[in-house]
């Protein structure tokens, strides 16, 4: 049991279809980020740094790689006596057939036996596809002090973007009085981060009641939170002030990687007081040839640069050949960029070879170009 009597459940079962080919064979939380990390490293590291020792991960879509990765709970220091990381796939139970997770609430409801075994006072519900650093102990303290039934982390977003989020409308004491799912005309700019703390006994009751409703979508935002509000339960907002980004699209994943280069970014991966832990590969340091030029970039170990790299992020094992130019681009693991190739405003998938002289991306494009093998083959045919 965690030292603060709180168990975390990370929801990591989504298909991640807006990331297209990046999630064709792996779950979204297992996608690589920031040169050497995976997206789920952030939620797991936050748990470890916040003294949350017991973590369940509800997996579903393309879960093999994610499950094998998180099984190494020692990476995050979570292999403690009485704690650990537990992979929780959908499973067949006595008296029922095999049920997939039908929504965020249903994913927790199907694992009440796991929670009953742990006997927590509080349950921390997280998403496995967000990039942020948060001390959950501070959120728990707010939850306890306010005597709330549930606490929801919120972040202020620009008012013009608020209609894209679930919006929490609060009173002067930050008690949530209304929840609006993607309202066309928002009343506030307090967006839900999809991070919740529940009193377990109350949450358990609501989840079981929700399971009996045929017309429910079994979702926290659409069903559980509105039910709490309808019944007059106390919902407290916890205002988060730091860096947070939902990396559910190619553009947002590219932006979050680019934030690592921004001198004013709050996403600091060099902070010794709040480390983000990961499976660090055994590779040599980055190396640079005689004609190499690298400015304002984030270049990971195992890379070799002979060309020009500007305002870009290079993941482990990438090679930039002589005469190649990489600008405003995120290049994932083990990519070979050929001589004279040009990349501009791209996100390049793992293990690809960019042929000599190939030009991909456009600095003026509205959307980032996701470079896959199919994109390279099509560009090759056009440039012949």
Short mmCIF file of C-alpha atoms in Angstrom, two decimals:
data_model
loop_
_atom_site.label_atom_id
_atom_site.label_comp_id
_atom_site.label_asym_id
_atom_site.label_seq_id
_atom_site.Cartn_x
_atom_site.Cartn_y
_atom_site.Cartn_z
CA UNK A 1 0.00 0.00 0.00
CA UNK A 2 1.21 3.49 -0.79
CA UNK A 3 2.51 5.57 2.09
CA UNK A 4 -0.43 7.98 1.75
CA UNK A 5 -3.01 5.17 1.47
CA UNK A 6 -3.72 6.11 -2.14
CA UNK A 7 -3.59 3.76 -5.11
CA UNK A 8 -3.19 5.05 -8.68
CA UNK A 9 -4.95 3.63 -11.72
CA UNK A 10 -3.59 4.75 -15.09
CA UNK A 11 -5.95 4.51 -18.05
CA UNK A 12 -3.80 3.34 -20.95
CA UNK A 13 -6.18 1.46 -23.20
CA UNK A 14 -7.16 3.97 -25.86
CA UNK A 15 -6.58 3.35 -29.57
CA UNK A 16 -4.88 6.71 -30.17
CA UNK A 17 -6.22 6.92 -33.74
CA UNK A 18 -5.33 10.63 -34.08
CA UNK A 19 -1.65 9.64 -33.97
CA UNK A 20 -2.21 7.57 -37.11
CA UNK A 21 0.70 5.23 -37.95
CA UNK A 22 2.49 6.01 -34.66
CA UNK A 23 -0.06 3.88 -32.81
CA UNK A 24 -0.67 1.29 -35.50
CA UNK A 25 1.20 -1.39 -33.55
CA UNK A 26 1.66 0.06 -30.04
CA UNK A 27 -0.52 1.73 -27.43
CA UNK A 28 -0.33 5.51 -27.27
CA UNK A 29 1.31 5.62 -23.80
CA UNK A 30 4.18 3.47 -25.16
CA UNK A 31 5.03 5.98 -27.93
CA UNK A 32 8.50 7.45 -27.56
CA UNK A 33 8.99 11.05 -26.46
CA UNK A 34 11.80 13.50 -25.82
CA UNK A 35 14.67 11.52 -27.25
CA UNK A 36 14.82 8.65 -24.73
CA UNK A 37 11.49 8.49 -22.89
CA UNK A 38 8.06 7.01 -23.43
CA UNK A 39 4.89 9.01 -22.76
CA UNK A 40 3.84 6.82 -19.83
CA UNK A 41 7.15 7.55 -18.05
CA UNK A 42 5.65 10.85 -16.91
CA UNK A 43 2.64 9.43 -15.06
CA UNK A 44 4.76 6.65 -13.54
CA UNK A 45 7.56 9.02 -12.49
CA UNK A 46 5.01 11.40 -10.97
CA UNK A 47 3.63 8.50 -8.93
CA UNK A 48 7.11 7.47 -7.76
CA UNK A 49 8.06 11.03 -6.83
CA UNK A 50 4.72 11.51 -5.03
CA UNK A 51 5.09 8.39 -2.81
CA UNK A 52 2.33 6.52 -4.66
CA UNK A 53 3.83 3.05 -4.58
CA UNK A 54 0.95 0.96 -5.92
CA UNK A 55 -0.04 1.58 -9.53
CA UNK A 56 -2.46 -0.34 -11.71
CA UNK A 57 -2.40 0.19 -15.47
CA UNK A 58 -5.57 -0.61 -17.43
CA UNK A 59 -4.33 -1.72 -20.84
CA UNK A 60 -6.25 -2.83 -23.90
CA UNK A 61 -5.34 -1.75 -27.44
CA UNK A 62 -1.99 -3.14 -28.76
CA UNK A 63 -0.82 -3.64 -25.20
CA UNK A 64 2.03 -6.16 -25.60
CA UNK A 65 4.88 -3.65 -25.83
CA UNK A 66 3.40 -1.39 -23.15
CA UNK A 67 2.79 -4.30 -20.78
CA UNK A 68 6.30 -5.67 -21.15
CA UNK A 69 7.75 -2.20 -20.61
CA UNK A 70 5.85 -1.27 -17.43
CA UNK A 71 6.54 -4.71 -15.97
CA UNK A 72 10.03 -3.36 -15.16
CA UNK A 73 8.69 -1.42 -12.18
CA UNK A 74 12.20 -1.00 -10.80
CA UNK A 75 12.82 1.63 -13.50
CA UNK A 76 10.64 4.05 -11.52
CA UNK A 77 11.56 2.74 -8.07
CA UNK A 78 8.10 1.22 -7.67
CA UNK A 79 9.28 -2.30 -6.86
CA UNK A 80 8.69 -1.75 -3.16
CA UNK A 81 7.49 -4.17 -0.51
CA UNK A 82 3.71 -4.13 -0.74
CA UNK A 83 3.75 -1.93 -3.86
CA UNK A 84 4.53 -2.25 -7.55
CA UNK A 85 3.10 -1.77 -11.02
CA UNK A 86 0.24 -4.09 -11.96
CA UNK A 87 -0.87 -4.57 -15.57
CA UNK A 88 -4.67 -4.87 -15.70
CA UNK A 89 -6.01 -6.08 -19.08
CA UNK A 90 -9.69 -6.93 -19.63
CA UNK A 91 -10.27 -10.48 -18.48
CA UNK A 92 -12.99 -13.09 -18.27
CA UNK A 93 -14.57 -13.40 -14.82
CA UNK A 94 -16.78 -16.00 -13.24
CA UNK A 95 -20.39 -15.48 -14.18
CA UNK A 96 -19.62 -13.30 -17.20
CA UNK A 97 -17.90 -13.50 -20.54
CA UNK A 98 -14.87 -11.57 -21.72
CA UNK A 99 -15.63 -7.84 -21.68
CA UNK A 100 -13.49 -5.14 -23.24
CA UNK A 101 -13.17 -1.80 -21.45
CA UNK A 102 -16.16 0.19 -22.68
CA UNK A 103 -15.18 3.54 -21.15
CA UNK A 104 -12.94 5.15 -18.57
CA UNK A 105 -15.32 4.37 -15.69
CA UNK A 106 -15.87 0.81 -16.87
CA UNK A 107 -12.09 0.24 -16.97
CA UNK A 108 -11.99 1.06 -13.24
CA UNK A 109 -15.20 -0.85 -12.47
CA UNK A 110 -13.77 -4.03 -14.01
CA UNK A 111 -10.82 -3.76 -11.62
CA UNK A 112 -12.67 -3.19 -8.34
CA UNK A 113 -11.36 -6.57 -7.17
CA UNK A 114 -7.82 -5.20 -7.51
CA UNK A 115 -8.76 -2.10 -5.52
CA UNK A 116 -10.64 -4.11 -2.89
CA UNK A 117 -7.50 -6.16 -2.39
CA UNK A 118 -5.44 -2.98 -1.80
CA UNK A 119 -8.04 -1.38 0.54
CA UNK A 120 -7.16 2.25 -0.30
CA UNK A 121 -8.79 5.29 1.25
CA UNK A 122 -8.25 7.23 -1.99
CA UNK A 123 -7.97 6.34 -5.66
CA UNK A 124 -5.96 8.51 -8.05
CA UNK A 125 -7.17 8.14 -11.65
CA UNK A 126 -4.70 9.21 -14.35
CA UNK A 127 -4.34 9.21 -18.11
CA UNK A 128 -1.33 7.50 -19.61
CA UNK A 129 -0.90 9.96 -22.50
CA UNK A 130 -0.13 13.32 -20.91
CA UNK A 131 3.23 15.10 -20.60
CA UNK A 132 3.54 16.91 -17.26
CA UNK A 133 5.16 16.88 -13.82
CA UNK A 134 2.82 16.97 -10.81
CA UNK A 135 3.15 16.28 -7.11
CA UNK A 136 0.02 14.27 -6.36
CA UNK A 137 0.65 14.71 -2.62
CA UNK A 138 -0.30 18.38 -2.93
CA UNK A 139 -3.50 17.48 -4.76
CA UNK A 140 -4.32 14.88 -2.08
CA UNK A 141 -3.72 17.44 0.67
CA UNK A 142 -6.20 19.81 -1.02
CA UNK A 143 -8.67 16.95 -1.34
CA UNK A 144 -8.45 16.03 2.34
CA UNK A 145 -8.52 19.61 3.63
CA UNK A 146 -11.60 20.49 1.58
CA UNK A 147 -13.39 17.31 2.71
CA UNK A 148 -14.30 16.60 -0.89
CA UNK A 149 -15.85 13.44 -2.28
CA UNK A 150 -13.76 13.89 -5.41
CA UNK A 151 -11.11 16.36 -6.57
CA UNK A 152 -10.43 17.15 -10.21
CA UNK A 153 -7.22 18.74 -11.46
CA UNK A 154 -7.88 21.71 -13.71
CA UNK A 155 -5.68 24.01 -15.72
CA UNK A 156 -6.42 27.44 -17.16
CA UNK A 157 -6.52 27.44 -20.96
CA UNK A 158 -7.01 30.37 -23.35
CA UNK A 159 -10.70 31.25 -23.46
CA UNK A 160 -10.75 30.87 -27.24
CA UNK A 161 -9.65 27.23 -26.85
CA UNK A 162 -11.89 26.34 -23.90
CA UNK A 163 -14.59 24.81 -26.10
CA UNK A 164 -12.20 21.94 -26.90
CA UNK A 165 -12.15 20.75 -23.27
CA UNK A 166 -14.35 19.56 -20.46
CA UNK A 167 -14.88 22.78 -18.48
CA UNK A 168 -15.35 23.04 -14.71
CA UNK A 169 -17.39 26.00 -13.44
CA UNK A 170 -16.56 26.76 -9.80
CA UNK A 171 -17.64 29.00 -6.93
CA UNK A 172 -15.30 31.36 -5.04
CA UNK A 173 -13.90 28.42 -3.01
CA UNK A 174 -13.19 26.35 -6.14
CA UNK A 175 -16.01 23.97 -5.43
CA UNK A 176 -17.24 22.63 -8.78
CA UNK A 177 -20.86 23.58 -9.35
CA UNK A 178 -21.19 22.64 -13.01
CA UNK A 179 -19.41 20.52 -15.60
CA UNK A 180 -19.68 21.24 -19.32
CA UNK A 181 -18.29 18.85 -21.91
CA UNK A 182 -16.79 20.89 -24.77
CA UNK A 183 -19.30 23.77 -24.49
CA UNK A 184 -19.68 25.99 -27.59
CA UNK A 185 -19.84 29.06 -25.32
CA UNK A 186 -17.72 28.28 -22.21
CA UNK A 187 -18.49 30.00 -18.91
CA UNK A 188 -14.91 29.60 -17.65
CA UNK A 189 -11.48 28.52 -18.84
CA UNK A 190 -10.85 25.85 -16.18
CA UNK A 191 -10.23 22.72 -18.24
CA UNK A 192 -10.28 19.24 -16.75
CA UNK A 193 -6.90 17.51 -16.98
CA UNK A 194 -8.43 14.05 -16.65
CA UNK A 195 -6.74 13.63 -13.25
CA UNK A 196 -9.04 12.69 -10.38
CA UNK A 197 -8.80 11.76 -6.69
CA UNK A 198 -11.81 9.89 -5.31
CA UNK A 199 -12.74 8.66 -1.88
CA UNK A 200 -12.76 4.98 -2.68
CA UNK A 201 -15.92 3.86 -0.88
CA UNK A 202 -18.04 6.53 -2.56
CA UNK A 203 -16.47 5.98 -5.98
CA UNK A 204 -17.04 2.23 -5.71
CA UNK A 205 -20.75 2.78 -5.07
CA UNK A 206 -21.15 5.10 -8.07
CA UNK A 207 -19.22 2.80 -10.40
CA UNK A 208 -21.40 -0.18 -9.50
CA UNK A 209 -24.56 1.87 -10.02
CA UNK A 210 -23.27 3.11 -13.37
CA UNK A 211 -22.59 -0.46 -14.52
CA UNK A 212 -26.32 -1.21 -14.19
CA UNK A 213 -27.38 1.66 -16.47
CA UNK A 214 -27.98 0.48 -20.04
CA UNK A 215 -27.82 3.98 -21.53
CA UNK A 216 -24.53 4.93 -19.84
CA UNK A 217 -21.33 5.46 -21.79
CA UNK A 218 -19.45 4.43 -18.62
CA UNK A 219 -17.24 7.51 -18.77
CA UNK A 220 -16.04 9.67 -15.87
CA UNK A 221 -16.66 12.96 -17.64
CA UNK A 222 -20.00 12.04 -19.20
CA UNK A 223 -21.51 9.88 -16.44
CA UNK A 224 -19.73 9.66 -13.08
CA UNK A 225 -18.94 13.36 -12.52
CA UNK A 226 -22.48 14.46 -13.55
CA UNK A 227 -23.92 11.84 -11.17
CA UNK A 228 -21.83 13.23 -8.31
CA UNK A 229 -23.06 16.75 -9.10
CA UNK A 230 -26.68 15.63 -9.41
CA UNK A 231 -26.53 14.04 -5.96
CA UNK A 232 -24.91 17.06 -4.33
CA UNK A 233 -21.55 15.42 -3.68
CA UNK A 234 -18.69 17.80 -3.04
CA UNK A 235 -16.42 18.14 -6.07
CA UNK A 236 -13.32 20.23 -5.56
CA UNK A 237 -11.12 21.77 -8.27
CA UNK A 238 -7.36 21.59 -7.87
CA UNK A 239 -5.68 24.33 -9.90
CA UNK A 240 -2.47 23.17 -11.53
CA UNK A 241 -0.01 25.86 -12.57
CA UNK A 242 2.77 23.91 -14.29
CA UNK A 243 3.37 22.47 -17.76
CA UNK A 244 0.76 20.03 -19.11
CA UNK A 245 0.01 18.80 -22.60
CA UNK A 246 -2.29 16.12 -23.95
CA UNK A 247 -0.24 14.55 -26.77
CA UNK A 248 -3.12 12.87 -28.54
CA UNK A 249 -2.39 14.29 -32.00
CA UNK A 250 0.67 14.42 -34.25
CA UNK A 251 0.84 18.20 -33.91
CA UNK A 252 0.56 18.20 -30.10
CA UNK A 253 3.22 15.46 -29.82
CA UNK A 254 5.52 17.49 -32.10
CA UNK A 255 4.81 20.65 -30.06
CA UNK A 256 5.59 18.93 -26.75
CA UNK A 257 8.92 17.70 -28.12
CA UNK A 258 9.69 21.18 -29.41
CA UNK A 259 8.93 22.61 -25.97
CA UNK A 260 12.08 20.84 -24.76
CA UNK A 261 14.08 23.32 -26.84
CA UNK A 262 12.22 26.44 -25.67
CA UNK A 263 14.32 28.36 -23.14
CA UNK A 264 11.17 29.56 -21.38
CA UNK A 265 9.39 26.21 -21.28
CA UNK A 266 8.24 24.87 -17.91
CA UNK A 267 8.97 21.32 -19.09
CA UNK A 268 12.35 20.84 -17.42
CA UNK A 269 13.75 17.31 -17.75
CA UNK A 270 17.01 18.32 -16.05
CA UNK A 271 15.42 19.00 -12.66
CA UNK A 272 17.23 16.77 -10.12
CA UNK A 273 14.39 17.27 -7.63
CA UNK A 274 11.78 15.71 -9.91
CA UNK A 275 13.37 13.19 -12.23
CA UNK A 276 11.55 11.50 -15.07
CA UNK A 277 12.70 7.89 -15.02
CA UNK A 278 12.92 5.61 -18.03
CA UNK A 279 14.64 2.57 -19.50
CA UNK A 280 17.93 4.19 -20.47
CA UNK A 281 19.47 2.39 -23.45
CA UNK A 282 23.14 1.43 -23.40
CA UNK A 283 24.40 3.62 -26.23
CA UNK A 284 27.49 5.81 -26.68
CA UNK A 285 27.34 9.62 -26.45
CA UNK A 286 26.21 11.73 -29.38
CA UNK A 287 29.01 12.46 -31.87
CA UNK A 288 29.54 15.21 -34.47
CA UNK A 289 31.60 15.18 -37.67
CA UNK A 290 33.90 17.88 -39.02
CA UNK A 291 31.17 19.50 -41.13
CA UNK A 292 28.40 19.15 -38.56
CA UNK A 293 26.34 22.10 -37.39
CA UNK A 294 23.79 21.80 -34.57
CA UNK A 295 22.02 24.79 -33.02
CA UNK A 296 19.12 25.12 -30.57
CA UNK A 297 18.48 21.38 -30.66
CA UNK A 298 17.93 18.44 -28.33
CA UNK A 299 20.16 15.57 -29.42
CA UNK A 300 20.10 12.28 -27.53
CA UNK A 301 22.85 9.72 -26.98
CA UNK A 302 23.73 7.38 -29.81
CA UNK A 303 23.19 10.03 -32.50
CA UNK A 304 25.79 10.96 -35.11
CA UNK A 305 25.58 14.26 -37.00
CA UNK A 306 27.54 15.14 -40.14
CA UNK A 307 24.96 17.56 -41.54
CA UNK A 308 22.98 20.54 -40.23
CA UNK A 309 20.46 20.32 -37.38
CA UNK A 310 18.49 23.40 -36.31
CA UNK A 311 15.67 23.65 -33.75
CA UNK A 312 15.06 19.91 -33.81
CA UNK A 313 14.85 16.89 -31.52
CA UNK A 314 16.83 13.77 -32.42
CA UNK A 315 15.99 10.52 -30.62
CA UNK A 316 18.46 7.73 -29.81
CA UNK A 317 20.48 6.25 -32.67
CA UNK A 318 19.66 8.79 -35.39
CA UNK A 319 22.22 9.58 -38.12
CA UNK A 320 22.27 12.85 -40.09
CA UNK A 321 24.51 12.41 -43.12
CA UNK A 322 26.77 15.01 -44.72
CA UNK A 323 24.87 17.76 -46.52
CA UNK A 324 21.53 16.86 -44.91
CA UNK A 325 19.45 19.57 -43.23
CA UNK A 326 16.98 18.94 -40.40
CA UNK A 327 14.90 21.94 -39.31
CA UNK A 328 11.96 22.24 -36.90
CA UNK A 329 11.71 18.46 -36.92
CA UNK A 330 11.31 15.61 -34.45
CA UNK A 331 13.22 12.50 -35.51
CA UNK A 332 12.46 9.31 -33.61
CA UNK A 333 14.75 6.35 -32.88
CA UNK A 334 17.28 4.80 -35.27
CA UNK A 335 16.52 6.94 -38.32
CA UNK A 336 19.14 7.34 -41.06
CA UNK A 337 18.88 10.63 -42.94
CA UNK A 338 20.71 10.40 -46.25
CA UNK A 339 23.16 12.81 -47.83
CA UNK A 340 21.62 16.08 -48.99
CA UNK A 341 18.16 15.20 -47.63
CA UNK A 342 15.97 18.08 -46.37
CA UNK A 343 13.46 17.77 -43.54
CA UNK A 344 11.36 20.73 -42.42
CA UNK A 345 8.52 20.68 -39.89
CA UNK A 346 8.25 16.89 -39.75
CA UNK A 347 7.78 14.13 -37.20
CA UNK A 348 9.73 11.11 -38.43
CA UNK A 349 8.77 7.65 -37.20
CA UNK A 350 11.23 5.06 -35.84
CA UNK A 351 13.62 2.95 -37.93
CA UNK A 352 13.23 4.74 -41.25
CA UNK A 353 15.75 5.55 -43.98
CA UNK A 354 15.40 8.94 -45.67
CA UNK A 355 17.01 8.54 -49.12
CA UNK A 356 19.77 10.84 -50.32
CA UNK A 357 18.46 14.14 -51.62
CA UNK A 358 14.85 13.61 -50.52
CA UNK A 359 12.89 16.69 -49.41
CA UNK A 360 10.05 16.27 -46.92
CA UNK A 361 7.87 18.80 -45.11
CA UNK A 362 7.13 22.48 -45.53
CA UNK A 363 7.97 25.23 -43.05
CA UNK A 364 4.78 27.06 -44.01
CA UNK A 365 2.47 24.04 -43.70
CA UNK A 366 -0.40 24.32 -41.23
CA UNK A 367 0.07 20.71 -40.10
CA UNK A 368 3.20 18.80 -39.20
CA UNK A 369 4.09 16.05 -41.68
CA UNK A 370 4.14 12.58 -40.10
CA UNK A 371 6.85 10.73 -42.03
CA UNK A 372 6.20 7.00 -42.41
CA UNK A 373 7.55 4.46 -44.88
CA UNK A 374 4.47 5.05 -47.03
CA UNK A 375 5.15 8.81 -47.13
CA UNK A 376 8.80 8.18 -48.10
CA UNK A 377 7.77 5.76 -50.89
CA UNK A 378 5.23 8.25 -52.28
CA UNK A 379 7.76 11.11 -52.14
CA UNK A 380 10.29 8.91 -53.92
CA UNK A 381 7.91 8.26 -56.79
CA UNK A 382 7.12 11.98 -57.13
CA UNK A 383 10.76 13.07 -57.06
CA UNK A 384 11.95 10.62 -59.72
#
